Each structure stands twice: as C-alpha cells, then as structure tokens.
Coordinates of C-alpha atoms in Angstrom, one line a residue:
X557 CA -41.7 144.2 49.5
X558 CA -40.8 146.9 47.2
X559 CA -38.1 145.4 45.1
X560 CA -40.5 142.4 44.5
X561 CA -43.1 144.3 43.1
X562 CA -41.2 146.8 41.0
X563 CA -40.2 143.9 38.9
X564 CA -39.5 144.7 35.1
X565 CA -42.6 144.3 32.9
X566 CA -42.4 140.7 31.2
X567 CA -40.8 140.3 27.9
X568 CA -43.9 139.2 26.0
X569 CA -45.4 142.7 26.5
X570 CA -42.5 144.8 25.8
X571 CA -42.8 144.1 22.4
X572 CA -46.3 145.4 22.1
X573 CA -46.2 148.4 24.9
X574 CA -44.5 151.4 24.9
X575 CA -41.1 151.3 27.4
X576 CA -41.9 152.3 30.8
X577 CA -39.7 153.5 33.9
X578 CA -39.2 151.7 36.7
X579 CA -40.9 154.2 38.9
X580 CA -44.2 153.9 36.8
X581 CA -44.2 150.0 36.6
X582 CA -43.5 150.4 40.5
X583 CA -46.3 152.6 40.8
X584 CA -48.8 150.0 39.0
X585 CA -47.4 147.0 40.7
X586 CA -48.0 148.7 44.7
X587 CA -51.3 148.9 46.4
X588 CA -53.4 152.4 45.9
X589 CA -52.9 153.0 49.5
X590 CA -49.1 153.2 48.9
X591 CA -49.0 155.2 45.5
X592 CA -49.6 158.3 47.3
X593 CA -46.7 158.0 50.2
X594 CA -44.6 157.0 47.2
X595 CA -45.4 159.8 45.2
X596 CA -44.5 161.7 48.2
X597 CA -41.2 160.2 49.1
X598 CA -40.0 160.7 45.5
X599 CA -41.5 164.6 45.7
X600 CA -39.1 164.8 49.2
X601 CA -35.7 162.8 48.1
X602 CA -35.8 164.2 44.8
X603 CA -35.5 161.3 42.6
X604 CA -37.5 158.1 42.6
X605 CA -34.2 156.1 42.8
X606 CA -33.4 158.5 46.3
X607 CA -37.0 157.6 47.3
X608 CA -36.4 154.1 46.8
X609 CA -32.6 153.7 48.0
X610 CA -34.9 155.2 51.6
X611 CA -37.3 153.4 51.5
X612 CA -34.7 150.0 51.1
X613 CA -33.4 151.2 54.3
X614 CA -36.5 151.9 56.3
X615 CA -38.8 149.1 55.6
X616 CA -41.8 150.9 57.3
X617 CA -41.6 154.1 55.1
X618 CA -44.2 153.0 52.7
X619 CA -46.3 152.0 54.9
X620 CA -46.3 154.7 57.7
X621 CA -49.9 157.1 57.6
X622 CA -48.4 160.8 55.9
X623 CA -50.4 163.1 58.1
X624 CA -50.4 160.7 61.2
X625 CA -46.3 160.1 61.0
X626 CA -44.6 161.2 58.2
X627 CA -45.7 164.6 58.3
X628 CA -45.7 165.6 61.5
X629 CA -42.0 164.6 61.9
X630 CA -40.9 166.8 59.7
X631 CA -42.7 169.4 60.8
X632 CA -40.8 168.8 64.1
X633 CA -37.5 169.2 62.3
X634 CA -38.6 172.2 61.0
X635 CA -39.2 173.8 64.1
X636 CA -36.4 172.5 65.8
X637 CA -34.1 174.4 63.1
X638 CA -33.0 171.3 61.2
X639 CA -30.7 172.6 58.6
X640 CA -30.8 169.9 56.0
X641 CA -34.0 167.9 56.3
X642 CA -33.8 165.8 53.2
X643 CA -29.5 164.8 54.1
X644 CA -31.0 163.8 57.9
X645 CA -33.9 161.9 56.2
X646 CA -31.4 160.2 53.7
X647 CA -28.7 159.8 56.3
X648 CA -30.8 157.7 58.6
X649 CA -34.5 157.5 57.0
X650 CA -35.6 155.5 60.4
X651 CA -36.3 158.6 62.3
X652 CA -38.9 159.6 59.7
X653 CA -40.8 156.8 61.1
X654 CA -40.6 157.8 65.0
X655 CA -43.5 157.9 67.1
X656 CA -43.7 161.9 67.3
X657 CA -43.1 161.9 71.6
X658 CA -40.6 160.0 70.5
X659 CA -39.1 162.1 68.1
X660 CA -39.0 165.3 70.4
X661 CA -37.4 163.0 73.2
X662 CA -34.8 161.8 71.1
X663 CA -34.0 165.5 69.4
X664 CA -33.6 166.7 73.2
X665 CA -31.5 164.0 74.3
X666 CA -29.4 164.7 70.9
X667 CA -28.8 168.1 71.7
X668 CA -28.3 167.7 75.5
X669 CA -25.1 166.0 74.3
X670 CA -24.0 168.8 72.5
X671 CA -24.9 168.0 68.8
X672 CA -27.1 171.1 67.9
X673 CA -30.0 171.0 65.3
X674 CA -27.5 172.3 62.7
X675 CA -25.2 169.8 62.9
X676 CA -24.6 166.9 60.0
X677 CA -24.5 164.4 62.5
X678 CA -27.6 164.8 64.1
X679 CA -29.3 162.0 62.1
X680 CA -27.1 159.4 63.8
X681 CA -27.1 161.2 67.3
X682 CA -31.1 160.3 67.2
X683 CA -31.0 157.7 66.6
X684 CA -28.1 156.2 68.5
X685 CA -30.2 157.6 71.8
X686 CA -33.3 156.5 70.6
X687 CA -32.4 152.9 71.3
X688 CA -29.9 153.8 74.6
X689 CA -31.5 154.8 77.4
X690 CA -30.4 157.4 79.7
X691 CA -28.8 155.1 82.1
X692 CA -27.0 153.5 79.4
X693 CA -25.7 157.0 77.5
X694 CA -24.4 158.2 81.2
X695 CA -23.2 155.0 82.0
X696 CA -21.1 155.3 78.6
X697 CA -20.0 159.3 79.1
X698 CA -18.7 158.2 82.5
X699 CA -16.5 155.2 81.2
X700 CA -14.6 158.0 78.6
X701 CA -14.2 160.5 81.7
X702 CA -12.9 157.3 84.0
X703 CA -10.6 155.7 81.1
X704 CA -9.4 159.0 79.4
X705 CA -9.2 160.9 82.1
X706 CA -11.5 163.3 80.6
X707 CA -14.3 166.5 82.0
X708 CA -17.8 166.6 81.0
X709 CA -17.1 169.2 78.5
X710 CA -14.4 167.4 77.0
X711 CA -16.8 164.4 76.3
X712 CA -19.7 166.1 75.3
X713 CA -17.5 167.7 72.7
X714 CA -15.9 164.4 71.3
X715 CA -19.6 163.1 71.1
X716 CA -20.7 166.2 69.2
X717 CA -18.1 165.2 67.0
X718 CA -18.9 161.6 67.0
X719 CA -22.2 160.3 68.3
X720 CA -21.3 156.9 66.7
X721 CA -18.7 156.9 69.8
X722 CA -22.0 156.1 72.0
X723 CA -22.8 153.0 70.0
X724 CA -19.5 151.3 70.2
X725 CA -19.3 148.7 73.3
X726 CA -16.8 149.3 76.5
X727 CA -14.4 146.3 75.5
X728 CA -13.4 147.6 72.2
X729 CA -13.1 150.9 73.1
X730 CA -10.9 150.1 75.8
X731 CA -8.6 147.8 73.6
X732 CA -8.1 150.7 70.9
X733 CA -7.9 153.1 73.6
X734 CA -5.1 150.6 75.3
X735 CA -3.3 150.7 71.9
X736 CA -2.8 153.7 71.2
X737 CA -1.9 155.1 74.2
X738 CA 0.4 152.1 74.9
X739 CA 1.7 151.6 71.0
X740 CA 0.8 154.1 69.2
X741 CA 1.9 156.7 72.4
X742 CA -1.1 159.3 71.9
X743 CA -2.1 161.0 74.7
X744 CA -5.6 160.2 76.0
X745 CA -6.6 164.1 75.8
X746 CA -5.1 163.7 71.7
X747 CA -7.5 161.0 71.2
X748 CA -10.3 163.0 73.1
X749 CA -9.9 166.0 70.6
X750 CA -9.8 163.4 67.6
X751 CA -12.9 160.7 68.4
X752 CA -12.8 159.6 64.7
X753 CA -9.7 157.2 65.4
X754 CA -11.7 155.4 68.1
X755 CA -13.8 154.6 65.0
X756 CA -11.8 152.9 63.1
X757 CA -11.2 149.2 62.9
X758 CA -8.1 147.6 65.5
X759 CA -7.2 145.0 63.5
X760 CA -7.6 145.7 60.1
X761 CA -6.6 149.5 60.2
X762 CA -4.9 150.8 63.3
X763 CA -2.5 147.9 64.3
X764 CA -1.2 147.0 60.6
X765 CA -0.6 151.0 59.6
X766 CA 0.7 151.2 62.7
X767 CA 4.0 148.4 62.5
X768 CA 4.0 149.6 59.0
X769 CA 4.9 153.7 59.7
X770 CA 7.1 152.1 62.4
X771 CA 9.2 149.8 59.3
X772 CA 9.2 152.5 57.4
X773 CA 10.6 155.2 60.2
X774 CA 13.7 152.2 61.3
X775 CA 14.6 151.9 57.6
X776 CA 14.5 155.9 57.3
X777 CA 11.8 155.8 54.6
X778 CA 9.3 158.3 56.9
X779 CA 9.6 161.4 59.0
X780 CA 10.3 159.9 62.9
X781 CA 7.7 162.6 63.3
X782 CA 4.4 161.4 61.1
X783 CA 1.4 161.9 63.1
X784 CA -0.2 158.6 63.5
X785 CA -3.3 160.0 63.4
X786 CA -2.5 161.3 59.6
X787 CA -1.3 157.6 58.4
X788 CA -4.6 155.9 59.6
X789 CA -6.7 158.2 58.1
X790 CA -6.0 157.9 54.9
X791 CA -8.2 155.8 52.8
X792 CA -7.2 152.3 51.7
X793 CA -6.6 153.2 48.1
X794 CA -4.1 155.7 49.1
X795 CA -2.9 154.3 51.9
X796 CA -1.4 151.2 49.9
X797 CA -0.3 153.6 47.3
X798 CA 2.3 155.8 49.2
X799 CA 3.5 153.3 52.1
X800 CA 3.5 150.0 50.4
X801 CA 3.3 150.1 46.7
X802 CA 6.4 153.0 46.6
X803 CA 8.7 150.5 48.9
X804 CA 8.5 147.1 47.7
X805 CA 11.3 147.2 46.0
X806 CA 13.3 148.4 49.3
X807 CA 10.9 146.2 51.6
X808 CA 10.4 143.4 50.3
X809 CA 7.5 141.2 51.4
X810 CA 6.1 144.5 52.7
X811 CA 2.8 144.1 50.5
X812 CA 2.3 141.0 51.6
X813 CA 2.9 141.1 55.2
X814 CA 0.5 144.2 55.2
X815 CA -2.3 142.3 53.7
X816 CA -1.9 139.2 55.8
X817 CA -2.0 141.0 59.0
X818 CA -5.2 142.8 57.6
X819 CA -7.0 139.8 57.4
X820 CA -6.3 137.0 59.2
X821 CA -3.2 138.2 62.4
X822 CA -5.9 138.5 64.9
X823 CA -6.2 135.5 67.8
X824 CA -3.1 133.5 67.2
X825 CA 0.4 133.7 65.1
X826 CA 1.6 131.4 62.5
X827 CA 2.8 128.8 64.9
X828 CA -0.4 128.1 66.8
X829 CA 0.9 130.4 69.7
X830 CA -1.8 132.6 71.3
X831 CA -0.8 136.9 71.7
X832 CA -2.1 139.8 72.5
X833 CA -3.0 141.5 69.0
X834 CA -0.5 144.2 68.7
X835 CA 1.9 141.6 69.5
X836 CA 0.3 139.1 66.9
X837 CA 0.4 141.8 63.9
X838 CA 4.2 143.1 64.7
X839 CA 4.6 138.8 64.7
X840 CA 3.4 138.5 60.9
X841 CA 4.6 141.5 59.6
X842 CA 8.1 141.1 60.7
X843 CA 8.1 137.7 59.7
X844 CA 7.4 138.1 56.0
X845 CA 9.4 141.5 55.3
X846 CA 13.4 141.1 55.0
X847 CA 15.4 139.5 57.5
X848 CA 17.7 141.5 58.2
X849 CA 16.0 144.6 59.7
X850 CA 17.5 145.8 62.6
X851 CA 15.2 145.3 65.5
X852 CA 13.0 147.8 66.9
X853 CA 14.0 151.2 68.8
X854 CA 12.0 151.3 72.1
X855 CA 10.0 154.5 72.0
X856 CA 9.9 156.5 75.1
X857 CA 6.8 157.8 76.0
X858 CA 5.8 161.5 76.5
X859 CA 6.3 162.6 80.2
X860 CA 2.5 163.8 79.7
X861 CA 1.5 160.2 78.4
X862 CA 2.8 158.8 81.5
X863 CA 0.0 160.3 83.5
X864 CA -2.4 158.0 82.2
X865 CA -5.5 156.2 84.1
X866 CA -4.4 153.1 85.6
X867 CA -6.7 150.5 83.8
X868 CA -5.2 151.5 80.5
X869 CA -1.3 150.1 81.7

C-alpha cells in the first residue's frame, strides 16, 4: 500500500511545481488518518526512508491505533529496560504491532530463556516465541540437551546467543550437527559454545569450505591446525579471496569445483548416483581439481569426540 501511493508526482506537473520529497508527496497521497502515525514513525526511526524501510516490513504499522498499540508497546520496553528501543523496533518492526498481553508474554518468555532486556538479540527472541508455544520451545531445548548431550544451562546460554537456533527445524539441525561432529570432528560441547555455526547453510557453506580447508591442508597450503570454525565464518568475499583465488595456480580447477559444489552437489553426483551430501560435495570437488592428489588422510577423532550421543553415529 505504501509504495503505491508514494508514487513520483507526474511529469506534466513538475514543470510547473516546485520539486517535492518523497516523504511530502507520500504524505499527500495517504489518508488523513495515516499522516499522523506516519509522522510519528519518521519522528521514532529517524529518517522518513528508516520509517518507510519499517513500515515495508511490517505491513500493519500504518495502520495500527498510536495510543491503543503503538504507544503502549513501547512504553512496555521502556519499563522492561530495553536498551536500544529504536535498533529492536528496526530489527524486527512486527513486535511494535503486538497485542500488549502479548507483548509482556513474549518479553517474559524471552528472558526466561536467558536473553535479558539488554541484549541485541532480543528483537528476534520475541518474536521467535511469539509464534512457538511453550510446548514447542521445550520440546526444541530438549532435542539440543538429547542430541548434544548438553545441561539446561548450557542450552539456555547457546540460545541467549542465538534465539534464531529455536526457529530452525529438528532435521536440519540434526544433519549439520551429524556433520560436524562426524566430518568436521567438533565436539558437540564446541558447537554448544559456538551456536552461530548451526546457522549457517550445509550445503552451500559448511560442506564446500569444509573439503576445501581439507585440499588445502593434504597439499600443505594450510595449518593441519585451522579451526573450522574460523574458515566458515568468514564472509564470501573473503573467503574466495584467501583459499581459492591465492591457489589456482597450484590447484587447478579449485575455483570451479568450489563453485559447483555451492550450487548444484546436493541430492545426486554427476553420474546420476544418489549420496549422502558430504559424500556428494567431496564427489564434485575432487573430481574437478587435479588428478593426481594423493587421496585423503583418515582423521582420527578426539578421544572426547568419541563420547558422542548415539543418534549422531
């Protein structure tokens, strides 16, 4: 609704009116009703272009009643201690829009799971249990205690650091956390203590850095010791700029073979055979680098890493 009727004025009357900005010809073209909440917004983001990149996101924000709603809410914020009212309200502008019971509920549940009011992430963590009921957020602290082997403490605090965790469904968690415990040999309390890598994407991150940082380490281009975790969190940019771009010369194919596996290595290899993924990404890779590699050392696994839940073997 908003983008169609902040439309630039027509050509015809440029030429005889003075040049307006977008937030005044998006103030004529809205209903009087709404010029005052958007006045408002653009007083509490900063900037009308703030105001409107919010209001994009949440399509209810123009329309929701200031002092039945809007107001309210972040009064609530206030008194909970919110640090940063304006970066939560940007972050996730949905929970301007709460029902108020609502609101409370959802800050409570937030900080029951250890993400206090000052916290960054408390945007997300509201709403991730706004739309998970209790059964459902237990149910999903349980299955990281049962899979990683894990306390109650030790969960709440990779959820404080994460409360995107909560969001993701059971089967992919459990094939990352199958990877890298089985491929990438992390211990399941390592990847309790770093959530973020149970973010990232299987296929088109973890798996392809992964058989990369292992080329590199059996041709002696990297430290046997890298951290894993180091080499997948690096952005792209950067990524493909120290470990593929730098050895091309000395891997050839490299480039390539990275790219394909990125994109299209994820249900069956080149010859129609079906795999498992790690096993269809080590396929591609190795098929379009240099023959004559020598093959894989088999890694031993930590004695520590041995003691892993039995559903992850």
């Amino acid at each position: 609704m908003l983008s169609s009727r902040c439309s630039p004025a027509p050509a015809s009357r440029a030429t005889t009116s003075p040049p307006s900005s977008p937030r005044t010809r998006c103030s004529s073209a809205l209903p009087g009703d709404v010029v005052p909440r958007l006045e408002f917004f653009i007083s509490f983001y900063g900037s009308f272009e703030k105001a409107l990149v919010a209001a994009k996101r949440n399509g209810s924000l123009l329309n929701a009643s200031l002092e039945r709603l809007i107001e309210p809410n972040i009064a609530l914020f206030r008194q909970w201690g919110v640090r940063d009212i304006v970066q939560l309200c940007s972050n996730v502008p949905r929970v301007l829009t709460f029902n108020l019971e609502r609101l409370k509920e959802s800050l409570l549940r937030a900080e029951q799971l250890g993400v206090p009011p000052t916290s960054g992430l408390l945007g997300h963590a509201v709403s991730i249990v706004s739309y998970m009921s209790e059964e459902k957020v237990a149910a999903k602290l349980e299955f990281f205690k049962s899979t990683l082997g894990c306390s109650d403490s030790e969960v709440s605090m990779a959820v404080s650091k994460l409360p995107s965790l909560l969001g993701i469904s059971d089967e992919i968690l459990l094939r990352k956390i199958k990877f890298l415990v089985n491929e990438a040999m992390m211990e399941p309390r390592y990847i309790v203590e770093r959530p973020v890598v149970l973010s990232m994407s299987l296929e088109k991150r973890l798996m392809p850095r992964h058989y990369v940082m292992k080329i590199l380490q059996e041709k002696g281009l990297l430290n046997s010791n890298t951290s894993f975790l180091t080499f997948a969190k690096l952005g792209e940019k950067s990524f493909k700029l120290k470990f593929i771009d730098c050895h091309k010369d000395s891997i050839p194919g490299l480039a390539d073979a990275y790219a394909t596996a990125r994109t299209g290595a994820k249900l069956h290899s080149n010859q129609g055979v079906q795999m498992h993924p790690p096993k269809i990404v080590k396929t591609v890779i190795r098929s379009k680098i240099s023959p004559c590699m020598h093959p894989p050392r088999k890694m031993s696994m930590h004695p520590q890493a041995k003691c892993t839940p039995s559903n992850l073997l």
